[in-house]
Coordinates of C-alpha atoms and ligand atoms in Angstrom, one line a residue:
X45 CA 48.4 55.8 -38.1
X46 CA 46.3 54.6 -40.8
X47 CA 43.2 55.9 -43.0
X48 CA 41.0 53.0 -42.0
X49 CA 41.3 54.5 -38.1
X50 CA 38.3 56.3 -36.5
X51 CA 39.2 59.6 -35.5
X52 CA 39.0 58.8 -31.6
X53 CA 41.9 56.7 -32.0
X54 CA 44.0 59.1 -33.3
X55 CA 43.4 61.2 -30.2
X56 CA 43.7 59.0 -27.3
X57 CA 46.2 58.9 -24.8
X58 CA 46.8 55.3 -23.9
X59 CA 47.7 53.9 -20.3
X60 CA 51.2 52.8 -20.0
X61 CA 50.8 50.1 -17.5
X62 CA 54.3 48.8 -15.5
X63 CA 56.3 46.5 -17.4
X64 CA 55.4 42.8 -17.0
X65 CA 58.8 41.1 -18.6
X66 CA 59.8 37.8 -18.7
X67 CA 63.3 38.0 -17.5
X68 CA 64.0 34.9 -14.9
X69 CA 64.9 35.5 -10.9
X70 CA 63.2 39.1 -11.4
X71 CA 62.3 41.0 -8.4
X72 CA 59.2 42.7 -9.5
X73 CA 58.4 45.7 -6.9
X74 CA 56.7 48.0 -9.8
X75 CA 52.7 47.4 -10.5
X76 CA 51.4 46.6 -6.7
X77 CA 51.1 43.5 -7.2
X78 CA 50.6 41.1 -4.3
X79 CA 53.8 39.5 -3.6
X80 CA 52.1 36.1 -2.2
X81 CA 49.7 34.1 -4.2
X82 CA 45.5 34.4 -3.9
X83 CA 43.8 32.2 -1.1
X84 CA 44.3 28.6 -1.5
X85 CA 40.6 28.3 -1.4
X86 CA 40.1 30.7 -4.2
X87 CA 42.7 28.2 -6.3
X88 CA 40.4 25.6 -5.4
X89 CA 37.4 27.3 -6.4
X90 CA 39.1 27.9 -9.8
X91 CA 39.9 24.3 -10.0
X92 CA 36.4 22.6 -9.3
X93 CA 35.0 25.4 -11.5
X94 CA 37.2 24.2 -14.4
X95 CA 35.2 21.7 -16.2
X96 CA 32.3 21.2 -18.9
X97 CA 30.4 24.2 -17.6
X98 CA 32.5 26.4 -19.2
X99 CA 30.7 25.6 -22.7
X100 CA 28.4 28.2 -20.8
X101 CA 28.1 32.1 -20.5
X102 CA 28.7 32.9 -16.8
X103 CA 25.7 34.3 -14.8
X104 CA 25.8 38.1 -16.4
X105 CA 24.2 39.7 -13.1
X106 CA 27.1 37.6 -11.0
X107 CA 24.2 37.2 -7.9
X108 CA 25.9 35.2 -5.9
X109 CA 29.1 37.1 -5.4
X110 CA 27.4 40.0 -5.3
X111 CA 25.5 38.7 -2.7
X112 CA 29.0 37.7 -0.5
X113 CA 30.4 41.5 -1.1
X114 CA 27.0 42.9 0.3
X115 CA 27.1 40.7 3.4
X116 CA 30.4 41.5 3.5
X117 CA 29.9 45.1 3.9
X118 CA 26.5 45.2 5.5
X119 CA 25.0 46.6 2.3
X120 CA 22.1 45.5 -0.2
X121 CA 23.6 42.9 -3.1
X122 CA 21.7 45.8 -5.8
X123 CA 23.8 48.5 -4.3
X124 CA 26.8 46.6 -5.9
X125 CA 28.4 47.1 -9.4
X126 CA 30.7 44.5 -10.6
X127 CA 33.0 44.6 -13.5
X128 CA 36.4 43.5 -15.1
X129 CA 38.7 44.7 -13.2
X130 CA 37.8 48.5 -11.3
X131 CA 39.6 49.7 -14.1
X132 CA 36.3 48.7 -15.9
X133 CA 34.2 49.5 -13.3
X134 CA 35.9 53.8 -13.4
X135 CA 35.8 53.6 -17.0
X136 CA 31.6 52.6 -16.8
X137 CA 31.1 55.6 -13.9
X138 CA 33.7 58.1 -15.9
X139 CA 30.9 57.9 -19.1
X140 CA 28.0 57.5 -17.1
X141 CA 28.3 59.4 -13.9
X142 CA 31.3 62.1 -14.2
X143 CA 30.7 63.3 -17.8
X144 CA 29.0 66.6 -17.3
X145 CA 28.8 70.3 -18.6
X146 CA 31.3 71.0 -15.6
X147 CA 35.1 69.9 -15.4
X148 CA 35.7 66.9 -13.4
X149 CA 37.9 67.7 -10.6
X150 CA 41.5 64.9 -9.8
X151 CA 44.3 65.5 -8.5
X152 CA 47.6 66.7 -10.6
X153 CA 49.3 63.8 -9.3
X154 CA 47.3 60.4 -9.1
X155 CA 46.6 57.6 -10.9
X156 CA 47.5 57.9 -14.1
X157 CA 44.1 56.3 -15.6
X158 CA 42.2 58.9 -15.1
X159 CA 43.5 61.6 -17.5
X160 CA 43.5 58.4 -19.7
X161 CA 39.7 57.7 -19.3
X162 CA 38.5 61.9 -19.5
X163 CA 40.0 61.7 -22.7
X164 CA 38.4 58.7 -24.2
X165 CA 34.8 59.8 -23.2
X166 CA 35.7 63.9 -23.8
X167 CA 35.0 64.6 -20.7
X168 CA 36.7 68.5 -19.3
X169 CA 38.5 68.4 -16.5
X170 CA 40.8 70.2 -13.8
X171 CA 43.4 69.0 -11.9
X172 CA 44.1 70.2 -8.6
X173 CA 47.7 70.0 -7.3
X174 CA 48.7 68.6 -4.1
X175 CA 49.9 70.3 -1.6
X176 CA 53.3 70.8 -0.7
X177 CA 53.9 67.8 1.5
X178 CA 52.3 66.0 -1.6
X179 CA 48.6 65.2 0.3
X180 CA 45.3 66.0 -1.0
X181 CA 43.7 68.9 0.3
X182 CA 39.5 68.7 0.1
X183 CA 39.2 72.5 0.4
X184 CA 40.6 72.8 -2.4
X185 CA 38.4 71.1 -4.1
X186 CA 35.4 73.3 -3.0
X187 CA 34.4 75.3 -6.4
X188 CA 32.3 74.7 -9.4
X189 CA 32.4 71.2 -10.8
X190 CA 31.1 68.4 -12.5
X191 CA 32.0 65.7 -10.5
X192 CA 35.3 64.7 -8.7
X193 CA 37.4 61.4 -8.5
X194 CA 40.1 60.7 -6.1
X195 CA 42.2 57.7 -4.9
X196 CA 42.4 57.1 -1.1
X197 CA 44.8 56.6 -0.1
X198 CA 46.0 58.5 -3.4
X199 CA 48.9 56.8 -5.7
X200 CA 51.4 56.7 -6.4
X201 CA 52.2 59.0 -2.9
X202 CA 50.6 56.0 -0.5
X203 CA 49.2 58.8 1.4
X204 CA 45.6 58.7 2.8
X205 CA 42.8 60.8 4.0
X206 CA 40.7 60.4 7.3
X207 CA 37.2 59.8 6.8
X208 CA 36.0 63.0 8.0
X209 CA 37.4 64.6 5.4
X210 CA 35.8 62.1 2.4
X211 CA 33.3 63.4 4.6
X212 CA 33.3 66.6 4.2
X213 CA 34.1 66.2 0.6
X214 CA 30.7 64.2 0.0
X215 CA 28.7 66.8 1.7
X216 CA 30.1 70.0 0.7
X217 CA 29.0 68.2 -3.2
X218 CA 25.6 67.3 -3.2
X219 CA 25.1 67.6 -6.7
X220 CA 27.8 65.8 -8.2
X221 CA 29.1 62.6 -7.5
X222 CA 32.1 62.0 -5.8
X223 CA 34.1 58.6 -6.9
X224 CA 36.3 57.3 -4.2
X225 CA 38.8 54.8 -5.7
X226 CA 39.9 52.8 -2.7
X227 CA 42.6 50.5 -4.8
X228 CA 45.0 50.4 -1.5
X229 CA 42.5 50.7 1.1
X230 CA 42.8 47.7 3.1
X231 CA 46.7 48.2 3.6
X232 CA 46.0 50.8 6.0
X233 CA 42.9 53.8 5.2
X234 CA 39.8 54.1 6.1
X235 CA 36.6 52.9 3.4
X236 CA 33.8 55.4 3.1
X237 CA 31.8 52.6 2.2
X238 CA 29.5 53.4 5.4
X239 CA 28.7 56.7 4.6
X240 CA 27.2 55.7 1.2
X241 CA 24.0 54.9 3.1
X242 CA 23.3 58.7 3.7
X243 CA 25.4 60.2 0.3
X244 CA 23.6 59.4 -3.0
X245 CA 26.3 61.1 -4.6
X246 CA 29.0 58.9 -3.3
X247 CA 30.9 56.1 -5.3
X248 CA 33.3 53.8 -3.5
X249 CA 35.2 51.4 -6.0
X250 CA 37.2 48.5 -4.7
X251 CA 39.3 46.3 -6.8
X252 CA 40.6 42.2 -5.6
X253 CA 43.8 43.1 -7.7
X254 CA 45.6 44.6 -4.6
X255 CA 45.0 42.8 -1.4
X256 CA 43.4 39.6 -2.7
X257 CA 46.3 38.8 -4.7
X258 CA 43.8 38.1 -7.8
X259 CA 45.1 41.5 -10.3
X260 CA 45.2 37.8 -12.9
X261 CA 41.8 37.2 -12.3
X262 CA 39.9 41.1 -13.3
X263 CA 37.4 41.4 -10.2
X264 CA 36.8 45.1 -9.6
X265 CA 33.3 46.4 -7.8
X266 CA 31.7 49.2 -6.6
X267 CA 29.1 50.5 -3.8
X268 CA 26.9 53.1 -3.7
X269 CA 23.3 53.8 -3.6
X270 CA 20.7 52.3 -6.1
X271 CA 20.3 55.4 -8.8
X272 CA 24.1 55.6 -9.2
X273 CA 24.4 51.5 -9.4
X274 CA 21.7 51.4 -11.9
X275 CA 23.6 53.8 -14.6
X276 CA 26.5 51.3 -14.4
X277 CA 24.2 48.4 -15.1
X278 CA 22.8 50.5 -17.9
X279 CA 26.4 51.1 -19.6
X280 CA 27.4 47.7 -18.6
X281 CA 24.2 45.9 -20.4
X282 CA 24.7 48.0 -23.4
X283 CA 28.4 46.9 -23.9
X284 CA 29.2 43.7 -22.3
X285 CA 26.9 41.6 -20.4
X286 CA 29.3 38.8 -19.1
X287 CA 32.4 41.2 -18.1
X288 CA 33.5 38.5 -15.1
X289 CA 33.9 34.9 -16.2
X290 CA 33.0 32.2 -14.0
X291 CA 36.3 31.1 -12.5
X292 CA 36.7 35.1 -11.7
X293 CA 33.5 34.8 -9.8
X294 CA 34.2 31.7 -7.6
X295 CA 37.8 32.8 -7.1
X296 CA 35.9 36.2 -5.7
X297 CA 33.7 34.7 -3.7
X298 CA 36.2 32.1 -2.0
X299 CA 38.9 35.2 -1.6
X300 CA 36.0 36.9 0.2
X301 CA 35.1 33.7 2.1
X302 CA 38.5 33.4 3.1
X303 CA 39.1 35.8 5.8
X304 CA 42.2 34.3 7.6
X305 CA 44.1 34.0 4.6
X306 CA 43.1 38.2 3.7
X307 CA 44.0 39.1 7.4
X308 CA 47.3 37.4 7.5
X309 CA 48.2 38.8 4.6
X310 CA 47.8 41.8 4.7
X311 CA 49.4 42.3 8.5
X312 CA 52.6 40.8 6.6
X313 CA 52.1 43.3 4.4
X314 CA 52.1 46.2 6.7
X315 CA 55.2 44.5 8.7
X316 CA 57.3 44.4 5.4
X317 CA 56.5 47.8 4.6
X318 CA 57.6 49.0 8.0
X319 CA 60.6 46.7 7.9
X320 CA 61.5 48.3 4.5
X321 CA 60.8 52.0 5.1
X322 CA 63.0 51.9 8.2
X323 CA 65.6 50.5 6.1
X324 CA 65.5 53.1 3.5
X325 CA 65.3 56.0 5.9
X326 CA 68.3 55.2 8.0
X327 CA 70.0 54.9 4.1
X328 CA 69.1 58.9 4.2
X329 CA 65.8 58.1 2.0
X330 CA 62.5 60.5 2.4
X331 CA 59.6 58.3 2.6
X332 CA 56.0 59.6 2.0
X333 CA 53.8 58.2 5.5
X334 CA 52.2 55.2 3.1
X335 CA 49.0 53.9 3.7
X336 CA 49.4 51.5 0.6
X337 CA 51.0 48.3 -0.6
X338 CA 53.9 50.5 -1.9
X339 CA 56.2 53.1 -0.3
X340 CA 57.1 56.3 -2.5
X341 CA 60.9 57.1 -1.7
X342 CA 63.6 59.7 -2.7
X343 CA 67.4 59.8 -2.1
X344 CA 68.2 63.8 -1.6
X345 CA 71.3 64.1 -4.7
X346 CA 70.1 61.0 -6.2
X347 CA 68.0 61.3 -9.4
X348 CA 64.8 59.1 -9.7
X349 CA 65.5 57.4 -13.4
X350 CA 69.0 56.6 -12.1
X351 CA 68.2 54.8 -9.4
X352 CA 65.5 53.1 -11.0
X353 CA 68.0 51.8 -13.7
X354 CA 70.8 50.8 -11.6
X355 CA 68.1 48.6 -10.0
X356 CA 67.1 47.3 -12.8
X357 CA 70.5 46.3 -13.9
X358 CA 70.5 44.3 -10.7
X359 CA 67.1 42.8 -12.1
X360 CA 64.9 44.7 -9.7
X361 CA 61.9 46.3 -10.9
X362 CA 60.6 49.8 -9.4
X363 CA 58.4 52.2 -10.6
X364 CA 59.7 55.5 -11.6
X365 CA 57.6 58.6 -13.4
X366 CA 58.7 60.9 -15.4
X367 CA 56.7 63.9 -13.9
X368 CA 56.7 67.3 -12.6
X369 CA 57.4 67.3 -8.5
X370 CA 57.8 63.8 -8.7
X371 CA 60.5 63.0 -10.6
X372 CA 63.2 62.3 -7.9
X373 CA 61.0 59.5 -6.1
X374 CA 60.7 55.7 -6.7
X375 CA 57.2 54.4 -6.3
X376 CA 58.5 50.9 -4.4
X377 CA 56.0 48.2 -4.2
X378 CA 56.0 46.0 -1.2
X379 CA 57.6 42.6 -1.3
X380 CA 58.3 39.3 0.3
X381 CA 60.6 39.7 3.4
X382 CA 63.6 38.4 0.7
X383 CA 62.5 40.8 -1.6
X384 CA 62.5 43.4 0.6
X385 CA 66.1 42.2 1.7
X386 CA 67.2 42.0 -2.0
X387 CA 66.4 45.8 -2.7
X388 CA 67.9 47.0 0.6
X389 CA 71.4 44.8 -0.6
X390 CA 71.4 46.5 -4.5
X391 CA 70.5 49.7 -2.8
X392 CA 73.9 49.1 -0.3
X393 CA 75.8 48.5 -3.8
X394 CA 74.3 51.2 -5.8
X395 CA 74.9 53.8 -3.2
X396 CA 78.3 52.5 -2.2
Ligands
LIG412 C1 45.6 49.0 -9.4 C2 44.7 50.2 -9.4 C3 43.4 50.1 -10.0 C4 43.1 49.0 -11.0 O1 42.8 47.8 -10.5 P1 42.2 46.7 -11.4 O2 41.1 46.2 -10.5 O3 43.3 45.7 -11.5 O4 41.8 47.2 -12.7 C5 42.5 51.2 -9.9 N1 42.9 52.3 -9.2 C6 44.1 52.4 -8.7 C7 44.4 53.7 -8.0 C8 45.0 51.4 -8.8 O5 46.2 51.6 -8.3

């Protein structure tokens, strides 16, 4: 604290991101990261971009990768938003399309960003608790509201919702937006980015932090139709103009470009995650049905923090909150097939 603070920063709540330590031979399953490097071709682009052109500003509209998304996903390059990071691109729709006179709808358990971001803007909100298997449930989000803003599939559970029910969600709101925050989408969900062509109150956000292995790089985006893209530019041009750099934008457009590398990657991906979650469950672990590039895990008499720092002693890095309903379970982020091995031997030691 200190008298020459503005009184907003007295009152936020700051993210806590996962720990990023520099301790050697680390296995680090704790912020979803990608546990292989970006395309080769997006390294390359990165490379050739590195030269004398960086003495200038980077396109501030970023056209041409905003042109590759859109062919990408069969939708208009002005129906794109792209920002540093999606954690940029939810704070720019949080003040300028889910601040209202009604509360914003989340869930009580999800990412933690969001309470984060209501507060920061003032913005009223409600959380609506999961259910007791720890899924969503969209009736429940059927009353009075200002907007709403989910993850799917939702963190830190891994667990996803079908499309008809994003749906049903979209169309049972006509007059608020619904954000859909598809961080972990490609591991295994379904996108609603086709139904934006027939919601204008739907927001999809996508992120190349997860499964283009660039979280180093801050590419975040989103889709949806013109009037809702066009208060993000507005925000955007009145705080920043030239949020992605230009080795983030060839790096995007390579990864995008690159559609072997994103494939292959993410079917390893899904194997490990298999491969791991068998593992744990014939150790006697529960193990939410993940949809994501994590698995969320709890050993019945074992408590949560204790686990997560006996692994840690072994210099393995998990996730662990310290939350209502949640407390007993690991968030485990899928590794390497030797990572994955690693954590399954200190689990054998620990439980031993
Ligand atoms: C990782 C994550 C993000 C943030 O991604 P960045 O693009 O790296 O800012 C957003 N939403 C959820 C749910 C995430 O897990």
């Amino acid at each position: 604290m200190s008298k020459f603070w503005s009184p907003i920063v007295v009152t936020l709540h700051p993210y806590v991101a996962g720990e990023q330590p520099a301790i050697a031979n680390l296995t680090k399953l704790n912020t979803n990261e990608n546990p292989w490097g970006p395309s080769p071709r997006a390294l390359d682009a990165i490379r050739t971009a590195t030269d004398d052109n960086l003495r200038l500003y980077p396109d501030p509209s970023a056209k041409k990768l905003k042109e590759t998304l859109a062919a990408y996903h069969g939708v208009s390059p002005d129906e794109i938003f792209v920002g540093n990071g999606s954690d940029e691109v939810l704070a720019f729709i949080f003040a300028g399309l889910l601040k209202h006179d009604a509360p914003l709808l989340y869930p009580d358990i999800t990412y933690s960003f969001y309470p984060t971001y209501s507060r920061f803007f003032d913005i009223e909100t409600k959380t609506i608790p999961l259910d007791d298997s720890l899924s969503i449930r969209i009736d429940d989000y059927h009353i009075d509201c200002g907007g709403i803003i989910l993850p799917n599939p939702n963190a830190p559970t891994g667990i996803g919702l079908p499309l008809s029910d994003i749906q049903r969600l979209v169309a049972t709101h006509p007059d608020q937006v619904v954000a859909i925050d598809e961080a972990y989408v490609d591991f295994g969900g379904e996108t609603a980015i086709p139904l934006v062509r027939d919601h204008d109150n739907l927001i999809v956000v996508r992120t190349f932090s997860k499964s283009r292995s660039l979280a180093g790089m801050r590419v975040g985006y989103a889709v949806a139709q013109r009037p809702l893209i066009e208060a993000l530019e507005r925000l955007k041009d009145s705080f920043n103009s030239y949020p992605l750099d230009r080795l983030a934008q060839v790096a995007a457009i390579a990864s995008i470009e690159d559609e072997d590398w994103f494939v292959t990657h993410r079917d390893k991906l899904i194997a490990n995650r298999a491969w791991l979650s068998e593992q744990l469950e014939a150790r006697g672990f529960d193990i939410l049905p993940s949809q994501a590039n994590f698995i969320f895990a709890r050993k019945p008499g074992w408590e949560g923090k204790l686990l997560a720092t006996a692994l840690r002693e072994r210099a393995i890095l998990v996730r662990h909150f310290n939350q209502p309903r949640i407390a007993d379970f690991l968030r485990i982020s899928i590794g390497t097939e030797e990572q994955c091995e690693r954590l399954v031997s200190a689990l054998d030691s620990i439980l031993a």
